[in-house]
PDB file of C-alpha atoms in Angstrom:
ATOM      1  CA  UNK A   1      12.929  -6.261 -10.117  1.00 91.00           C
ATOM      2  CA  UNK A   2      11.203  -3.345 -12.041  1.00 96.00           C
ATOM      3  CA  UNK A   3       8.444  -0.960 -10.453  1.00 97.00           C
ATOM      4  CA  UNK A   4       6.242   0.552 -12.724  1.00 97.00           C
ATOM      5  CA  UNK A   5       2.825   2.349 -12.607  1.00 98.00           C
ATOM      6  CA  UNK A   6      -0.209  -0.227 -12.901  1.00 98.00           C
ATOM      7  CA  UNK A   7      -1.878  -0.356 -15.715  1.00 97.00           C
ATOM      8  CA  UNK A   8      -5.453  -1.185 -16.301  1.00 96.00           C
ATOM      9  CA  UNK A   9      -5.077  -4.593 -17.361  1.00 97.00           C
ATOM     10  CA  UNK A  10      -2.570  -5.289 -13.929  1.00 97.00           C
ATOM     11  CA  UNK A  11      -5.817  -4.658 -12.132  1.00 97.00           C
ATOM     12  CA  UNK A  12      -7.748  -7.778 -11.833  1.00 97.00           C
ATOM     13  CA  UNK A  13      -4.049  -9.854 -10.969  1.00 97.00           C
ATOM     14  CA  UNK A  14      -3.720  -6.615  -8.067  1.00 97.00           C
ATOM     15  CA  UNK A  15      -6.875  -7.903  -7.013  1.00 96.00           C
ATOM     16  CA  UNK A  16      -6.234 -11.356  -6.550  1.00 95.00           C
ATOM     17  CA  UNK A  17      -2.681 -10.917  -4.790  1.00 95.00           C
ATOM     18  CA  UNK A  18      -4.814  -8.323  -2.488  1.00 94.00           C
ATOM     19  CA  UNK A  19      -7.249 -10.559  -1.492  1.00 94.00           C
ATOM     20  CA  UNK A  20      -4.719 -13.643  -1.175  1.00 92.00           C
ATOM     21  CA  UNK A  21      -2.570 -11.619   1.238  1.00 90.00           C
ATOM     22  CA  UNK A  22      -5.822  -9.669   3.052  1.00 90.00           C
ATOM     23  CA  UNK A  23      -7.239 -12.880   3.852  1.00 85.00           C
ATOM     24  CA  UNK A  24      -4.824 -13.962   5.702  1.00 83.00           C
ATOM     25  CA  UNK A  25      -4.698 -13.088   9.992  1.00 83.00           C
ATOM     26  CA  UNK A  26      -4.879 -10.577  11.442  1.00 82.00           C
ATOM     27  CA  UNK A  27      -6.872  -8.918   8.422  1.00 84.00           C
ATOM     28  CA  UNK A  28      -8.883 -11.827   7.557  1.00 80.00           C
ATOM     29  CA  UNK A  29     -11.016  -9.785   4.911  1.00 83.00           C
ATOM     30  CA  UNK A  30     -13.819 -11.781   3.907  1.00 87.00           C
ATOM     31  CA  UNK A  31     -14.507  -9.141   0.323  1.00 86.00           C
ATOM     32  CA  UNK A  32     -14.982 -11.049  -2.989  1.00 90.00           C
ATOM     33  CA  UNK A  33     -12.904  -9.578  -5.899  1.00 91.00           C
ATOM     34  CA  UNK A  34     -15.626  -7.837  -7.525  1.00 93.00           C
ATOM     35  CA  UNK A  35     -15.686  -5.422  -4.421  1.00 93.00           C
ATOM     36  CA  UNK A  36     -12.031  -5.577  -4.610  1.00 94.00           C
ATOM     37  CA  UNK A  37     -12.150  -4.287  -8.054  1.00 96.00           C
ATOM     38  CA  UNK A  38     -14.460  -1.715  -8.061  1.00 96.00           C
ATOM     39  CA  UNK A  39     -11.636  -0.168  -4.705  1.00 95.00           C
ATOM     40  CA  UNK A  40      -8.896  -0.792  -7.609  1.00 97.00           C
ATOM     41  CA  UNK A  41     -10.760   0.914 -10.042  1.00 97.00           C
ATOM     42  CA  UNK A  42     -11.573   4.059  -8.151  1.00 96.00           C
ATOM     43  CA  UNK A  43      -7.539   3.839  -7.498  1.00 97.00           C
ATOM     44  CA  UNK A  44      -6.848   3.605 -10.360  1.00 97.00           C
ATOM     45  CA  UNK A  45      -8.565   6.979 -11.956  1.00 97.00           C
ATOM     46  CA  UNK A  46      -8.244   9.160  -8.540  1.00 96.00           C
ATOM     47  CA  UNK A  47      -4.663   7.879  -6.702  1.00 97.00           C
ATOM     48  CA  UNK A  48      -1.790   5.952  -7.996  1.00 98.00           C
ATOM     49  CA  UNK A  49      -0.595   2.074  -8.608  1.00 98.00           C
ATOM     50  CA  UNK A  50       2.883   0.902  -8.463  1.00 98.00           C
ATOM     51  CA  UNK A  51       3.527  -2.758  -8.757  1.00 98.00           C
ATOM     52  CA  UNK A  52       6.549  -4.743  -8.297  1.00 97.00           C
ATOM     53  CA  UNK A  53       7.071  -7.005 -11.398  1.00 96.00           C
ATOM     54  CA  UNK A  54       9.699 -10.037 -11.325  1.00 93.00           C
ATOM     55  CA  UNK A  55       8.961 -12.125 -13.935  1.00 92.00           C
ATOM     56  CA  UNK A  56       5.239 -11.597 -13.180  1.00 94.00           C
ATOM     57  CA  UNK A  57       3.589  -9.061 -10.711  1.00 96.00           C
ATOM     58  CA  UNK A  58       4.887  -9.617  -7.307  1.00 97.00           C
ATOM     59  CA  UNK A  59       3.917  -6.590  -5.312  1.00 97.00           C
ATOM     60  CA  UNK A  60       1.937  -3.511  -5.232  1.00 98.00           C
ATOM     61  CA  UNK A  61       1.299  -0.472  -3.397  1.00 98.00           C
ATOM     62  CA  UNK A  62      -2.013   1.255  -3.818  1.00 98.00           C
ATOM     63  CA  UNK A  63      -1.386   5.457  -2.414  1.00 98.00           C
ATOM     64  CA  UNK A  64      -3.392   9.259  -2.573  1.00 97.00           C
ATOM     65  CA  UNK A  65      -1.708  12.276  -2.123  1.00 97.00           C
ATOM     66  CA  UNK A  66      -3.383  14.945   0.535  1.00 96.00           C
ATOM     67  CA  UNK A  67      -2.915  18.155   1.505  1.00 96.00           C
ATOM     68  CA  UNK A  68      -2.742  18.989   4.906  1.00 93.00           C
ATOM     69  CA  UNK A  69      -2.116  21.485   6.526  1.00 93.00           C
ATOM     70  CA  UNK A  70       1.414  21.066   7.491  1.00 90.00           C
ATOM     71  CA  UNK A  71       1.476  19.966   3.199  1.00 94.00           C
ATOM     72  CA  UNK A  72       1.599  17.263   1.385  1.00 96.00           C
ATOM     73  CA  UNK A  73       1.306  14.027   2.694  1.00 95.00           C
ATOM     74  CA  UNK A  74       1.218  10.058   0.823  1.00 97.00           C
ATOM     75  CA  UNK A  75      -1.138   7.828   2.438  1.00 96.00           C
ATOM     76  CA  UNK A  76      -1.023   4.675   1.642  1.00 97.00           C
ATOM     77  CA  UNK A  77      -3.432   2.763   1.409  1.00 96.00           C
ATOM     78  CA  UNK A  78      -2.670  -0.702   0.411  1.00 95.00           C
ATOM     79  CA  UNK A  79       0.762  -2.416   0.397  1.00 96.00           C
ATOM     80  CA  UNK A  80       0.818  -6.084  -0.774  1.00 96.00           C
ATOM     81  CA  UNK A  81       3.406  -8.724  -1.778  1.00 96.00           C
ATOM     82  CA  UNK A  82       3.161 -12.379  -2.491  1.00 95.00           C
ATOM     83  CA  UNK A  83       3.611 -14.586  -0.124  1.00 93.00           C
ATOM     84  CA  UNK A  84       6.506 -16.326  -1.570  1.00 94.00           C
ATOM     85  CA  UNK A  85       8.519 -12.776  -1.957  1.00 94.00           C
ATOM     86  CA  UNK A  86       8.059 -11.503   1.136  1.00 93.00           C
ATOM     87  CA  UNK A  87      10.916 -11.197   3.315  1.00 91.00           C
ATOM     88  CA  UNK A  88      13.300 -11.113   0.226  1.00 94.00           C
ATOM     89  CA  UNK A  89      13.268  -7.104   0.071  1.00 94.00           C
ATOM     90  CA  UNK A  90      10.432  -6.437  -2.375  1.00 95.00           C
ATOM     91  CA  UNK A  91       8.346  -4.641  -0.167  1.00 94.00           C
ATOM     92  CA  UNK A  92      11.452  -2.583   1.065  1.00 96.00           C
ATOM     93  CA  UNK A  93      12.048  -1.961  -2.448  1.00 96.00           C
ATOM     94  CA  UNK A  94       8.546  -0.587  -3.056  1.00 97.00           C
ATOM     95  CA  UNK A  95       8.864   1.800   0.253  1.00 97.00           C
ATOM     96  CA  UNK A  96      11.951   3.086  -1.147  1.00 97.00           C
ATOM     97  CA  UNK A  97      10.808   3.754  -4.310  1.00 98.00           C
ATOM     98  CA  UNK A  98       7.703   5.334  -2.472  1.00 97.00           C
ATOM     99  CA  UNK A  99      10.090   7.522  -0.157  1.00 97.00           C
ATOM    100  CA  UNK A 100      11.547   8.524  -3.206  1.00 97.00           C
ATOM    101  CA  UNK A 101       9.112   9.697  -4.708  1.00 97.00           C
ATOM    102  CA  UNK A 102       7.609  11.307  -2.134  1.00 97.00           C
ATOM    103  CA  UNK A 103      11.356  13.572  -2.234  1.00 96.00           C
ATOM    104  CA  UNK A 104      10.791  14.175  -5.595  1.00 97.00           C
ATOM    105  CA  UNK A 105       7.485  15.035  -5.748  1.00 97.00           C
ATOM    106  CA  UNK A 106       8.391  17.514  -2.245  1.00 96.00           C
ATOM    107  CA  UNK A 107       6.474  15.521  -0.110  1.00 96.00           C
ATOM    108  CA  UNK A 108       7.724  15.493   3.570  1.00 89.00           C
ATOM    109  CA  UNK A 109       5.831  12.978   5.643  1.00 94.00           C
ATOM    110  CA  UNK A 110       3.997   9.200   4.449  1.00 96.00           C
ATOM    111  CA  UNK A 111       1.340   8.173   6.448  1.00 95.00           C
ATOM    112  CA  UNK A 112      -0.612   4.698   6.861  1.00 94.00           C
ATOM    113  CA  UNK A 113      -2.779   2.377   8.960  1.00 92.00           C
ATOM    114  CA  UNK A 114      -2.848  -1.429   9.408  1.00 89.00           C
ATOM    115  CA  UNK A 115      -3.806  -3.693  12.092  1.00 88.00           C
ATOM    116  CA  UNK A 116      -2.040  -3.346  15.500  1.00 88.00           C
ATOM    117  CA  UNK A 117      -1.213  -7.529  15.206  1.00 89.00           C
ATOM    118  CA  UNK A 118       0.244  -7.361  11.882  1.00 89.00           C
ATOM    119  CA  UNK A 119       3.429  -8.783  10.955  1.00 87.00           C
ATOM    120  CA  UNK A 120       4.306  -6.181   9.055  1.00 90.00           C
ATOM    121  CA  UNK A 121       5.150  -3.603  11.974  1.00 91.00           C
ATOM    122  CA  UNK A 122       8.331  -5.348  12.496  1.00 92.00           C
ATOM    123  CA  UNK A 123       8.776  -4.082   8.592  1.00 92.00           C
ATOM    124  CA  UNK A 124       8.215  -0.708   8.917  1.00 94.00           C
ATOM    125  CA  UNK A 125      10.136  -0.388  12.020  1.00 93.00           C
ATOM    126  CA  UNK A 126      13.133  -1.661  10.367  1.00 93.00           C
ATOM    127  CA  UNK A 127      12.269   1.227   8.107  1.00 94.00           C
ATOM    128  CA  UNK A 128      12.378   4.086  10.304  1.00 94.00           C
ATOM    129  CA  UNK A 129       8.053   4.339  10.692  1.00 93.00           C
ATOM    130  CA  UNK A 130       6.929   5.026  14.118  1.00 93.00           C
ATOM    131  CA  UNK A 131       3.586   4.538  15.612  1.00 90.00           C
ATOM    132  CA  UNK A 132       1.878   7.764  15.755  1.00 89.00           C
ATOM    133  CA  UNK A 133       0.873   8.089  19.231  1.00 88.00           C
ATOM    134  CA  UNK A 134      -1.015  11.046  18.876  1.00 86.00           C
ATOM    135  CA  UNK A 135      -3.924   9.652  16.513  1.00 84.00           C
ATOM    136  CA  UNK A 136      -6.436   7.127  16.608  1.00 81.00           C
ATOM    137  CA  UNK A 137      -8.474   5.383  14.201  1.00 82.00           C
ATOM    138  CA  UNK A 138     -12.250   5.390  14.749  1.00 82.00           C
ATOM    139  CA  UNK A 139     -14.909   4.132  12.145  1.00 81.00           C
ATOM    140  CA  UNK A 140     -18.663   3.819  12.154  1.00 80.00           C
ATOM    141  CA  UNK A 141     -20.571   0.820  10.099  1.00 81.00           C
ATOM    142  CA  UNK A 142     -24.252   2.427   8.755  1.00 89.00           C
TER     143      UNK A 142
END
């Protein structure tokens, strides 16, 4: 396996693995890939895109970097594999290579949200996240 950064022409393939996975319970997004696209797209020219290529594109992780006040923090924002490589260490692969950069790029702490039935807490567990106890997530639909 080989992570690279995306490149424009990955983006519409991002898109459909995104919306395959997203789909899915507990997320059960409902988006069509033109909205889908034009989040990719904003990604693409103001964060960064690292996918996970096999043969063909297998994973990808969509992340910003902030500063806070404590410094610089990765937030991730989207983390996807395909169905039929999950559980088969891509997606640890991709948080590695995340962690590492993070080191490299003297980032201390990586932050993210995702539903509180997801499978995928087991994952990050495994990984050494915790759930951060001290924040919430709040939202407002105008």
């Amino acid at each position: 396996m080989k992570i690279r950064r995306a490149k424009n022409s990955d983006l519409k393939e991002i898109g459909k693995l995104m919306l395959e996975e997203f789909s899915k319970p507990p997320f059960n997004e409902k988006e069509k890939l033109n909205s889908v696209l034009k989040s990719l797209e904003f990604y693409f020219k103001n964060a960064k895109i690292y996918v996970a290529v096999e043969k063909d594109l297998v994973g990808v992780v969509v992340f910003q970097i902030e500063q806070w006040w404590e410094g610089r923090v990765v937030i991730i924002q989207d983390l996807a594999i395909k169905k039929e490589f999950q559980k088969k260490n891509f997606g640890k692969e991709l948080m590695n290579f995340l962690e590492n950069f993070s080191r490299e790029n003297n980032i201390r702490k990586i932050t993210f949200q995702t539903h509180k039935k997801s499978s995928a807490i087991k994952f990050y567990k495994k990984l050494g996240y915790k759930i951060n106890k001290n924040r919430i997530s709040m939202e407002k639909s105008l």
